[in-house]
mmCIF file of C-alpha atoms in Angstrom:
data_model
loop_
_atom_site.group_PDB
_atom_site.id
_atom_site.type_symbol
_atom_site.label_atom_id
_atom_site.label_comp_id
_atom_site.label_asym_id
_atom_site.label_seq_id
_atom_site.Cartn_x
_atom_site.Cartn_y
_atom_site.Cartn_z
ATOM 1 C CA MET U 1059 0.001 -0.002 0.043
ATOM 2 C CA ILE U 1060 1.211 3.500 -0.868
ATOM 3 C CA ILE U 1061 -0.460 6.788 0.204
ATOM 4 C CA ASP U 1062 0.424 10.063 -1.484
ATOM 5 C CA VAL U 1063 -0.238 12.918 0.966
ATOM 6 C CA HIS U 1064 0.525 15.725 -1.468
ATOM 7 C CA GLY U 1065 -1.356 16.110 -4.705
ATOM 8 C CA HIS U 1066 -3.408 18.794 -6.405
ATOM 9 C CA ILE U 1067 -6.452 18.806 -8.679
ATOM 10 C CA ILE U 1068 -8.772 21.631 -9.792
ATOM 11 C CA SER U 1069 -12.052 21.985 -11.545
ATOM 12 C CA ALA U 1070 -12.230 22.770 -15.252
ATOM 13 C CA GLU U 1071 -13.905 26.040 -14.436
ATOM 14 C CA ALA U 1072 -11.105 27.226 -12.166
ATOM 15 C CA ALA U 1073 -8.551 26.058 -14.763
ATOM 16 C CA GLU U 1074 -9.946 28.559 -17.249
ATOM 17 C CA ARG U 1075 -8.953 31.532 -15.045
ATOM 18 C CA ALA U 1076 -5.258 31.168 -15.781
ATOM 19 C CA PRO U 1077 -2.780 29.017 -17.800
ATOM 20 C CA MET U 1078 -1.848 25.884 -15.908
ATOM 21 C CA PRO U 1079 -0.947 22.228 -16.436
ATOM 22 C CA ARG U 1080 -3.849 20.350 -17.840
ATOM 23 C CA SER U 1081 -2.941 17.436 -15.561
ATOM 24 C CA LEU U 1082 -4.673 19.212 -12.740
ATOM 25 C CA VAL U 1083 -8.006 18.734 -14.438
ATOM 26 C CA ASP U 1084 -7.433 15.058 -15.439
ATOM 27 C CA VAL U 1085 -8.398 13.406 -12.189
ATOM 28 C CA GLU U 1086 -9.022 9.953 -13.740
ATOM 29 C CA GLY U 1087 -5.669 10.077 -15.533
ATOM 30 C CA MET U 1088 -3.870 10.898 -12.289
ATOM 31 C CA ILE U 1089 -5.555 8.015 -10.458
ATOM 32 C CA GLU U 1090 -4.684 5.501 -13.213
ATOM 33 C CA ALA U 1091 -1.060 6.666 -13.500
ATOM 34 C CA LYS U 1092 -0.569 6.426 -9.742
ATOM 35 C CA ALA U 1093 -2.268 3.099 -9.452
ATOM 36 C CA ALA U 1094 0.154 1.637 -12.008
ATOM 37 C CA ALA U 1095 2.961 2.523 -9.524
ATOM 38 C CA GLY U 1096 1.136 1.065 -6.567
ATOM 39 C CA ILE U 1097 -0.165 4.452 -5.187
ATOM 40 C CA GLU U 1098 -3.686 3.651 -4.001
ATOM 41 C CA LEU U 1099 -4.695 6.889 -2.288
ATOM 42 C CA THR U 1100 -3.849 10.589 -2.851
ATOM 43 C CA ILE U 1101 -4.826 13.397 -0.450
ATOM 44 C CA VAL U 1102 -5.499 16.451 -2.647
ATOM 45 C CA GLY U 1103 -6.040 20.123 -1.960
ATOM 46 C CA SER U 1104 -5.416 23.666 -3.207
ATOM 47 C CA PRO U 1105 -2.660 25.756 -1.595
ATOM 48 C CA SER U 1106 -4.195 28.857 -3.160
ATOM 49 C CA GLY U 1107 -7.781 28.385 -2.293
ATOM 50 C CA ALA U 1108 -10.159 29.111 -5.146
ATOM 51 C CA ARG U 1109 -7.359 30.852 -7.119
ATOM 52 C CA THR U 1110 -4.438 29.202 -8.824
ATOM 53 C CA MET U 1111 -0.599 29.322 -8.481
ATOM 54 C CA ALA U 1112 -0.167 30.402 -12.094
ATOM 55 C CA PRO U 1113 1.627 33.732 -12.873
ATOM 56 C CA ALA U 1114 -1.458 35.394 -14.447
ATOM 57 C CA ASP U 1115 -3.540 34.741 -11.262
ATOM 58 C CA ARG U 1116 -1.107 34.996 -8.396
ATOM 59 C CA PHE U 1117 -1.050 38.821 -8.391
ATOM 60 C CA ALA U 1118 -4.863 39.119 -8.415
ATOM 61 C CA GLY U 1119 -5.450 40.421 -4.986
ATOM 62 C CA TYR U 1120 -2.647 38.722 -3.119
ATOM 63 C CA ARG U 1121 -0.351 41.713 -2.868
ATOM 64 C CA GLN U 1122 -2.409 43.495 -0.191
ATOM 65 C CA PRO U 1123 -1.601 44.247 3.415
ATOM 66 C CA PHE U 1124 -2.005 41.115 5.548
ATOM 67 C CA GLY U 1125 -2.711 38.824 2.664
ATOM 68 C CA TYR U 1126 -5.952 38.380 0.761
ATOM 69 C CA GLN U 1127 -9.406 37.357 1.914
ATOM 70 C CA GLN U 1128 -10.976 35.284 -0.787
ATOM 71 C CA PRO U 1129 -14.693 35.531 -1.442
ATOM 72 C CA PHE U 1130 -16.652 33.073 0.603
ATOM 73 C CA ASP U 1131 -18.708 31.776 -2.326
ATOM 74 C CA GLN U 1132 -15.591 30.928 -4.321
ATOM 75 C CA LEU U 1133 -14.096 28.879 -1.500
ATOM 76 C CA ARG U 1134 -17.444 27.196 -0.897
ATOM 77 C CA ALA U 1135 -17.589 26.251 -4.576
ATOM 78 C CA LEU U 1136 -14.072 24.862 -4.423
ATOM 79 C CA HIS U 1137 -14.781 22.660 -1.445
ATOM 80 C CA ASP U 1138 -18.136 21.524 -2.837
ATOM 81 C CA TRP U 1139 -16.329 20.410 -6.007
ATOM 82 C CA LEU U 1140 -13.557 18.672 -4.002
ATOM 83 C CA GLY U 1141 -16.094 16.907 -1.848
ATOM 84 C CA GLU U 1142 -18.042 15.680 -4.933
ATOM 85 C CA THR U 1143 -14.871 14.512 -6.564
ATOM 86 C CA VAL U 1144 -13.780 12.509 -3.536
ATOM 87 C CA GLN U 1145 -17.124 10.879 -3.312
ATOM 88 C CA LYS U 1146 -16.886 9.861 -6.972
ATOM 89 C CA TRP U 1147 -13.336 8.423 -6.400
ATOM 90 C CA TRP U 1148 -13.818 7.222 -2.794
ATOM 91 C CA ARG U 1149 -11.300 4.410 -3.158
ATOM 92 C CA ASN U 1150 -8.580 6.734 -4.417
ATOM 93 C CA LEU U 1151 -9.002 10.238 -3.026
ATOM 94 C CA ARG U 1152 -9.339 12.225 0.171
ATOM 95 C CA ALA U 1153 -9.040 16.035 0.475
ATOM 96 C CA TYR U 1154 -7.657 18.879 2.424
ATOM 97 C CA VAL U 1155 -9.679 21.974 3.376
ATOM 98 C CA TYR U 1156 -7.940 25.250 2.402
ATOM 99 C CA CYS U 1157 -7.809 27.817 5.085
ATOM 100 C CA ASP U 1158 -6.221 31.267 5.134
ATOM 101 C CA VAL U 1159 -4.203 31.271 8.367
ATOM 102 C CA PHE U 1160 -4.764 35.041 8.636
ATOM 103 C CA GLY U 1161 -8.492 34.909 7.716
ATOM 104 C CA ASP U 1162 -11.292 36.419 9.539
ATOM 105 C CA GLU U 1163 -13.691 34.731 11.914
ATOM 106 C CA LYS U 1164 -16.134 33.721 9.214
ATOM 107 C CA SER U 1165 -13.508 32.080 6.994
ATOM 108 C CA ILE U 1166 -11.970 30.165 9.955
ATOM 109 C CA ALA U 1167 -15.395 28.961 10.971
ATOM 110 C CA ALA U 1168 -16.210 27.888 7.432
ATOM 111 C CA ALA U 1169 -13.003 25.780 7.228
ATOM 112 C CA ALA U 1170 -13.965 24.089 10.511
ATOM 113 C CA GLU U 1171 -17.426 23.329 9.225
ATOM 114 C CA THR U 1172 -16.077 21.895 5.934
ATOM 115 C CA LEU U 1173 -13.797 19.641 7.815
ATOM 116 C CA ARG U 1174 -16.828 17.854 9.208
ATOM 117 C CA GLU U 1175 -17.990 16.864 5.741
ATOM 118 C CA PRO U 1176 -17.179 13.376 4.294
ATOM 119 C CA GLY U 1177 -13.889 13.036 2.570
ATOM 120 C CA PHE U 1178 -12.000 15.882 4.163
ATOM 121 C CA VAL U 1179 -9.157 14.601 6.394
ATOM 122 C CA GLY U 1180 -6.848 17.630 6.970
ATOM 123 C CA LEU U 1181 -6.114 21.271 6.420
ATOM 124 C CA ILE U 1182 -3.873 22.822 3.800
ATOM 125 C CA ALA U 1183 -2.435 26.281 4.677
ATOM 126 C CA ASN U 1184 0.409 28.501 3.600
ATOM 127 C CA PHE U 1185 3.674 29.108 5.405
ATOM 128 C CA SER U 1186 3.297 32.808 4.920
ATOM 129 C CA ALA U 1187 1.265 35.496 3.153
ATOM 130 C CA ASP U 1188 2.528 38.912 2.087
ATOM 131 C CA ALA U 1189 4.732 40.011 4.964
ATOM 132 C CA GLU U 1190 3.727 37.568 7.714
ATOM 133 C CA TYR U 1191 4.630 34.056 8.866
ATOM 134 C CA LEU U 1192 2.984 31.690 11.276
ATOM 135 C CA ASP U 1193 4.556 33.402 14.238
ATOM 136 C CA SER U 1194 2.141 36.307 13.688
ATOM 137 C CA SER U 1195 -0.513 36.784 16.357
ATOM 138 C CA ARG U 1196 -3.029 37.133 13.623
ATOM 139 C CA ALA U 1197 -2.829 33.354 13.059
ATOM 140 C CA ASP U 1198 -4.011 32.634 16.626
ATOM 141 C CA ASP U 1199 -7.570 31.829 15.570
ATOM 142 C CA PHE U 1200 -6.381 29.436 12.927
ATOM 143 C CA PHE U 1201 -4.260 27.463 15.403
ATOM 144 C CA ALA U 1202 -7.114 27.336 17.880
ATOM 145 C CA MET U 1203 -9.499 26.002 15.242
ATOM 146 C CA ALA U 1204 -6.984 23.464 13.996
ATOM 147 C CA GLU U 1205 -6.316 22.125 17.458
ATOM 148 C CA GLU U 1206 -10.031 21.728 18.127
ATOM 149 C CA ALA U 1207 -10.508 19.938 14.758
ATOM 150 C CA GLY U 1208 -7.628 17.555 15.529
ATOM 151 C CA VAL U 1209 -6.513 17.074 11.906
ATOM 152 C CA PRO U 1210 -3.048 17.257 10.292
ATOM 153 C CA ILE U 1211 -1.973 20.378 8.507
ATOM 154 C CA LEU U 1212 -0.076 20.344 5.222
ATOM 155 C CA LEU U 1213 1.908 23.535 5.077
ATOM 156 C CA HIS U 1214 2.510 24.697 1.519
ATOM 157 C CA ALA U 1215 3.933 27.795 -0.101
ATOM 158 C CA GLY U 1216 1.188 30.016 -1.453
ATOM 159 C CA PRO U 1217 1.030 32.233 -4.587
ATOM 160 C CA MET U 1218 2.734 35.131 -2.834
ATOM 161 C CA PRO U 1219 5.168 33.883 -0.191
ATOM 162 C CA ALA U 1220 6.579 36.460 2.166
ATOM 163 C CA SER U 1221 10.121 35.640 1.060
ATOM 164 C CA CYS U 1222 9.230 36.264 -2.616
ATOM 165 C CA ARG U 1223 7.329 39.547 -2.512
ATOM 166 C CA ASP U 1224 9.711 41.354 -4.833
ATOM 167 C CA ILE U 1225 10.582 38.476 -7.180
ATOM 168 C CA ALA U 1226 9.166 39.149 -10.698
ATOM 169 C CA ASN U 1227 10.747 36.033 -12.363
ATOM 170 C CA TYR U 1228 8.193 33.303 -11.958
ATOM 171 C CA GLY U 1229 10.678 30.466 -12.578
ATOM 172 C CA LEU U 1230 12.888 31.838 -9.808
ATOM 173 C CA LEU U 1231 9.866 31.971 -7.472
ATOM 174 C CA GLU U 1232 8.491 28.529 -8.347
ATOM 175 C CA ILE U 1233 11.804 26.564 -8.278
ATOM 176 C CA PHE U 1234 13.761 28.361 -5.584
ATOM 177 C CA GLY U 1235 11.421 30.756 -3.785
ATOM 178 C CA ARG U 1236 8.868 28.229 -2.556
ATOM 179 C CA PRO U 1237 11.404 25.875 -0.951
ATOM 180 C CA CYS U 1238 12.957 28.934 0.692
ATOM 181 C CA ASP U 1239 9.533 29.858 2.012
ATOM 182 C CA ALA U 1240 9.240 26.355 3.460
ATOM 183 C CA THR U 1241 12.626 26.748 5.164
ATOM 184 C CA LEU U 1242 11.715 30.156 6.752
ATOM 185 C CA GLY U 1243 8.119 29.034 7.478
ATOM 186 C CA LEU U 1244 9.210 26.017 9.490
ATOM 187 C CA ALA U 1245 11.773 28.089 11.363
ATOM 188 C CA ALA U 1246 9.215 30.738 12.226
ATOM 189 C CA LEU U 1247 6.895 27.940 13.439
ATOM 190 C CA VAL U 1248 9.412 26.349 15.606
ATOM 191 C CA LEU U 1249 10.639 29.597 17.112
ATOM 192 C CA SER U 1250 7.122 30.946 17.695
ATOM 193 C CA GLY U 1251 6.382 28.642 20.628
ATOM 194 C CA ARG U 1252 3.210 27.390 18.894
ATOM 195 C CA LEU U 1253 4.364 23.803 18.878
ATOM 196 C CA GLU U 1254 4.621 23.896 22.642
ATOM 197 C CA ARG U 1255 1.326 25.672 23.057
ATOM 198 C CA HIS U 1256 -0.475 23.340 20.680
ATOM 199 C CA PRO U 1257 1.161 19.958 21.394
ATOM 200 C CA SER U 1258 -1.518 17.921 19.642
ATOM 201 C CA LEU U 1259 -1.103 19.533 16.248
ATOM 202 C CA ASP U 1260 0.748 17.703 13.454
ATOM 203 C CA PHE U 1261 2.375 19.739 10.674
ATOM 204 C CA ILE U 1262 3.554 18.193 7.367
ATOM 205 C CA SER U 1263 5.866 20.358 5.273
ATOM 206 C CA ALA U 1264 5.640 20.362 1.514
ATOM 207 C CA ASN U 1265 8.876 20.677 -0.508
ATOM 208 C CA SER U 1266 10.420 18.112 1.819
ATOM 209 C CA GLY U 1267 10.840 20.918 4.310
ATOM 210 C CA GLY U 1268 12.931 23.013 1.989
ATOM 211 C CA ALA U 1269 16.431 23.352 3.469
ATOM 212 C CA PHE U 1270 15.246 23.257 7.054
ATOM 213 C CA SER U 1271 16.932 19.966 7.978
ATOM 214 C CA LEU U 1272 20.197 21.146 6.454
ATOM 215 C CA PHE U 1273 20.337 23.671 9.379
ATOM 216 C CA ALA U 1274 19.986 20.855 11.907
ATOM 217 C CA ASP U 1275 23.342 21.595 13.521
ATOM 218 C CA ARG U 1276 22.444 25.260 13.872
ATOM 219 C CA ILE U 1277 18.784 25.220 14.825
ATOM 220 C CA ASP U 1278 19.605 25.983 18.461
ATOM 221 C CA TRP U 1279 21.921 28.805 17.480
ATOM 222 C CA ALA U 1280 18.791 30.873 16.803
ATOM 223 C CA VAL U 1281 18.325 31.185 20.536
ATOM 224 C CA ARG U 1282 21.864 30.862 21.767
ATOM 225 C CA PRO U 1283 24.540 31.243 19.007
ATOM 226 C CA ARG U 1284 27.812 29.417 19.823
ATOM 227 C CA HIS U 1285 29.970 32.263 18.618
ATOM 228 C CA TRP U 1286 28.557 34.592 21.299
ATOM 229 C CA ASP U 1287 30.263 33.338 24.407
ATOM 230 C CA ASP U 1288 29.992 34.680 27.960
ATOM 231 C CA ARG U 1289 32.551 37.409 27.244
ATOM 232 C CA THR U 1290 30.097 39.241 24.966
ATOM 233 C CA THR U 1291 27.839 39.946 27.941
ATOM 234 C CA GLN U 1292 30.633 41.871 29.776
ATOM 235 C CA THR U 1293 30.975 45.583 29.707
ATOM 236 C CA ARG U 1294 33.223 46.640 26.893
ATOM 237 C CA GLY U 1295 36.297 48.688 27.512
ATOM 238 C CA ALA U 1296 37.233 52.075 26.042
ATOM 239 C CA ASP U 1297 39.346 50.411 23.414
ATOM 240 C CA ASP U 1298 36.538 48.160 22.182
ATOM 241 C CA ALA U 1299 35.241 49.111 18.713
ATOM 242 C CA ALA U 1300 34.054 52.560 19.638
ATOM 243 C CA GLY U 1301 31.857 51.197 22.382
ATOM 244 C CA ALA U 1302 29.487 49.410 19.961
ATOM 245 C CA PRO U 1303 26.442 47.935 21.769
ATOM 246 C CA VAL U 1304 26.562 44.297 22.772
ATOM 247 C CA PRO U 1305 23.929 42.260 20.889
ATOM 248 C CA GLU U 1306 21.203 40.624 22.959
ATOM 249 C CA LEU U 1307 20.596 36.851 22.549
ATOM 250 C CA HIS U 1308 17.248 36.137 20.876
ATOM 251 C CA GLN U 1309 14.891 34.262 23.170
ATOM 252 C CA THR U 1310 12.371 31.795 21.712
ATOM 253 C CA ALA U 1311 8.729 31.862 22.882
ATOM 254 C CA SER U 1312 9.170 28.281 24.053
ATOM 255 C CA SER U 1313 10.885 26.728 27.101
ATOM 256 C CA LEU U 1314 12.208 23.907 24.876
ATOM 257 C CA LEU U 1315 15.123 24.096 22.513
ATOM 258 C CA PRO U 1316 14.252 24.570 18.808
ATOM 259 C CA SER U 1317 15.814 21.165 18.064
ATOM 260 C CA GLU U 1318 13.435 19.477 20.545
ATOM 261 C CA LEU U 1319 10.436 21.136 18.951
ATOM 262 C CA ALA U 1320 11.566 20.550 15.429
ATOM 263 C CA ALA U 1321 11.581 16.722 16.050
ATOM 264 C CA ARG U 1322 7.768 16.963 16.052
ATOM 265 C CA LEU U 1323 7.521 18.071 12.411
ATOM 266 C CA TYR U 1324 6.777 15.918 9.413
ATOM 267 C CA VAL U 1325 8.069 16.373 5.862
ATOM 268 C CA ASP U 1326 6.989 14.882 2.582
ATOM 269 C CA THR U 1327 9.212 13.289 -0.035
ATOM 270 C CA THR U 1328 8.540 15.586 -2.985
ATOM 271 C CA PHE U 1329 12.187 16.554 -3.484
ATOM 272 C CA ASP U 1330 14.305 14.012 -5.237
ATOM 273 C CA HIS U 1331 17.826 14.554 -3.876
ATOM 274 C CA PRO U 1332 18.813 11.631 -1.639
ATOM 275 C CA SER U 1333 20.992 13.880 0.497
ATOM 276 C CA LEU U 1334 18.026 15.947 1.544
ATOM 277 C CA HIS U 1335 15.998 12.834 2.384
ATOM 278 C CA GLU U 1336 18.881 11.613 4.490
ATOM 279 C CA ALA U 1337 19.157 14.958 6.287
ATOM 280 C CA ASN U 1338 15.475 14.746 7.077
ATOM 281 C CA LEU U 1339 15.944 11.155 8.367
ATOM 282 C CA ARG U 1340 18.722 12.349 10.661
ATOM 283 C CA LEU U 1341 16.706 15.258 12.070
ATOM 284 C CA LEU U 1342 13.239 13.671 12.183
ATOM 285 C CA GLY U 1343 13.570 9.942 11.886
ATOM 286 C CA PRO U 1344 11.725 7.602 9.451
ATOM 287 C CA ARG U 1345 8.399 7.890 11.350
ATOM 288 C CA HIS U 1346 8.235 11.610 10.427
ATOM 289 C CA LEU U 1347 8.683 11.239 6.731
ATOM 290 C CA VAL U 1348 5.505 10.764 4.535
ATOM 291 C CA PHE U 1349 5.337 9.936 0.880
ATOM 292 C CA GLY U 1350 4.323 12.848 -1.300
ATOM 293 C CA THR U 1351 4.796 13.653 -4.996
ATOM 294 C CA ASP U 1352 3.297 17.140 -5.502
ATOM 295 C CA ALA U 1353 1.692 15.523 -8.581
ATOM 296 C CA PRO U 1354 -0.254 16.817 -10.311
ATOM 297 C CA PRO U 1355 0.990 19.299 -11.424
ATOM 298 C CA ILE U 1356 4.659 18.313 -11.079
ATOM 299 C CA PRO U 1357 5.397 15.914 -14.007
ATOM 300 C CA VAL U 1358 7.074 12.991 -12.219
ATOM 301 C CA LYS U 1359 7.600 9.260 -12.826
ATOM 302 C CA PHE U 1360 5.708 7.706 -9.996
ATOM 303 C CA GLU U 1361 7.785 4.539 -10.087
ATOM 304 C CA ASP U 1362 10.903 6.587 -9.595
ATOM 305 C CA LYS U 1363 9.404 8.396 -6.627
ATOM 306 C CA VAL U 1364 8.477 5.120 -4.950
ATOM 307 C CA GLN U 1365 11.895 3.613 -5.728
ATOM 308 C CA ALA U 1366 13.587 6.677 -4.233
ATOM 309 C CA VAL U 1367 11.952 5.833 -0.867
ATOM 310 C CA ARG U 1368 12.824 2.151 -1.196
ATOM 311 C CA ASP U 1369 16.490 3.167 -1.705
ATOM 312 C CA LEU U 1370 16.713 5.124 1.551
ATOM 313 C CA PRO U 1371 19.187 3.754 4.174
ATOM 314 C CA VAL U 1372 16.397 2.321 6.379
ATOM 315 C CA GLY U 1373 14.861 -1.076 6.913
ATOM 316 C CA ALA U 1374 11.909 -2.614 5.067
ATOM 317 C CA GLU U 1375 9.457 -1.829 7.887
ATOM 318 C CA GLU U 1376 10.556 1.801 7.976
ATOM 319 C CA VAL U 1377 10.215 2.091 4.194
ATOM 320 C CA GLN U 1378 6.641 0.930 4.464
ATOM 321 C CA ASP U 1379 6.040 3.513 7.264
ATOM 322 C CA ILE U 1380 7.145 6.268 4.888
ATOM 323 C CA LEU U 1381 5.094 4.920 1.999
ATOM 324 C CA ALA U 1382 1.907 4.463 3.956
ATOM 325 C CA GLY U 1383 2.134 3.672 7.645
ATOM 326 C CA ASN U 1384 2.951 7.140 8.871
ATOM 327 C CA ALA U 1385 0.061 8.549 6.840
ATOM 328 C CA LEU U 1386 -2.280 6.006 8.321
ATOM 329 C CA ARG U 1387 -1.284 7.093 11.830
ATOM 330 C CA LEU U 1388 -1.677 10.788 11.030
ATOM 331 C CA PHE U 1389 -4.955 10.806 9.160
ATOM 332 C CA ASP U 1390 -8.307 9.241 9.976
ATOM 333 C CA LEU U 1391 -8.366 6.845 7.077
ATOM 334 C CA THR U 1392 -10.521 4.090 8.578
ATOM 335 C CA ASP U 1393 -13.097 4.410 5.809
ATOM 336 C CA PHE U 1394 -10.408 4.088 3.193
ATOM 337 C CA LEU U 1395 -9.102 0.822 4.803
ATOM 338 C CA GLU U 1396 -12.671 -0.514 5.008
ATOM 339 C CA ALA U 1397 -13.265 0.258 1.356
ATOM 340 C CA ARG U 1398 -9.933 -1.269 0.458
ATOM 341 C CA ALA U 1399 -10.730 -4.441 2.421
ATOM 342 C CA SER U 1400 -14.180 -4.634 0.784
ATOM 343 C CA ALA U 1401 -12.637 -4.407 -2.705
ATOM 344 C CA GLU U 1402 -10.142 -7.172 -1.771
ATOM 345 C CA GLU U 1403 -12.937 -9.449 -0.627
ATOM 346 C CA ARG U 1404 -14.759 -8.894 -3.915
ATOM 347 C CA ARG U 1405 -11.609 -9.925 -5.771
ATOM 348 C CA VAL U 1406 -10.999 -13.134 -3.803
ATOM 349 C CA PRO U 1407 -13.654 -15.795 -4.107
ATOM 350 C CA ALA U 1408 -14.967 -17.227 -0.832
ATOM 351 C CA GLY U 1409 -12.817 -20.068 0.394
ATOM 352 C CA GLY U 1410 -10.085 -18.973 -2.021
#
């Protein structure tokens, strides 16, 4: 069994608003191609709500102070379509509810209500919007709602990441900017103290966590840098660099070290470089990696994505955890397992 926790689909109507890969509209083609590689279930969602990530659409309203509040009716139509599509392909699909982390009371409540509908198993939200990350107090209501809902959250770069506000080259934003937003977004989340204040929440990072795990040996420097030793806290003498002020050590909002908090995160396997997967394994362990392809729209060979996990320096049981077991623990997929078992029974004659 293989479960893909990171895929995207979109309605034909939404696809007409901006140029985008046609694979996003071909739901049946996606299911068939993944099934050929042994991928039985994909959890799909939109990281841009009712809009798209395409260049022609990403500037339409996003570059405003404190993000962009999408029209309620557009988001409702998106989730209605997702719910109907999941019902049609119940053996193969489940869905995320999109939620603006800086949204108003109405939008947060609407996301919570949609989560109670069949087929929705988690939230998809952005690392940042405009000039804010998840350490902003304006995300408090989102975190409170997510904790009450008790579902995993897939964190995904949005159309206008905070780290990419002045990038006009879309290729630069898409290939490099979004992983950088994941790196900064996870760091902001860890340093914000939210992981300690909301211990029941599970966060999965898209883009394999960006470069976050590559900073594993420096994560705690953010609160106590090694190169600032005790002497920097002493009064400087008259001969010391014109009496420049001594920098204060940054203090995290948590009583735990960032490295302790970071160990709670999950990352997907969308990136292909084995060195990044191995860095994630060292920081998080195999029980915190989940199989994800970001396809559609990313054009990948699904067999190669599966083989990349099988080639990791872990045992067979841990490989299966990454391919499916960890997702089964994170998401409420009881109904999927029941449907799967029922299909197996129909294929095997009684007494066979």
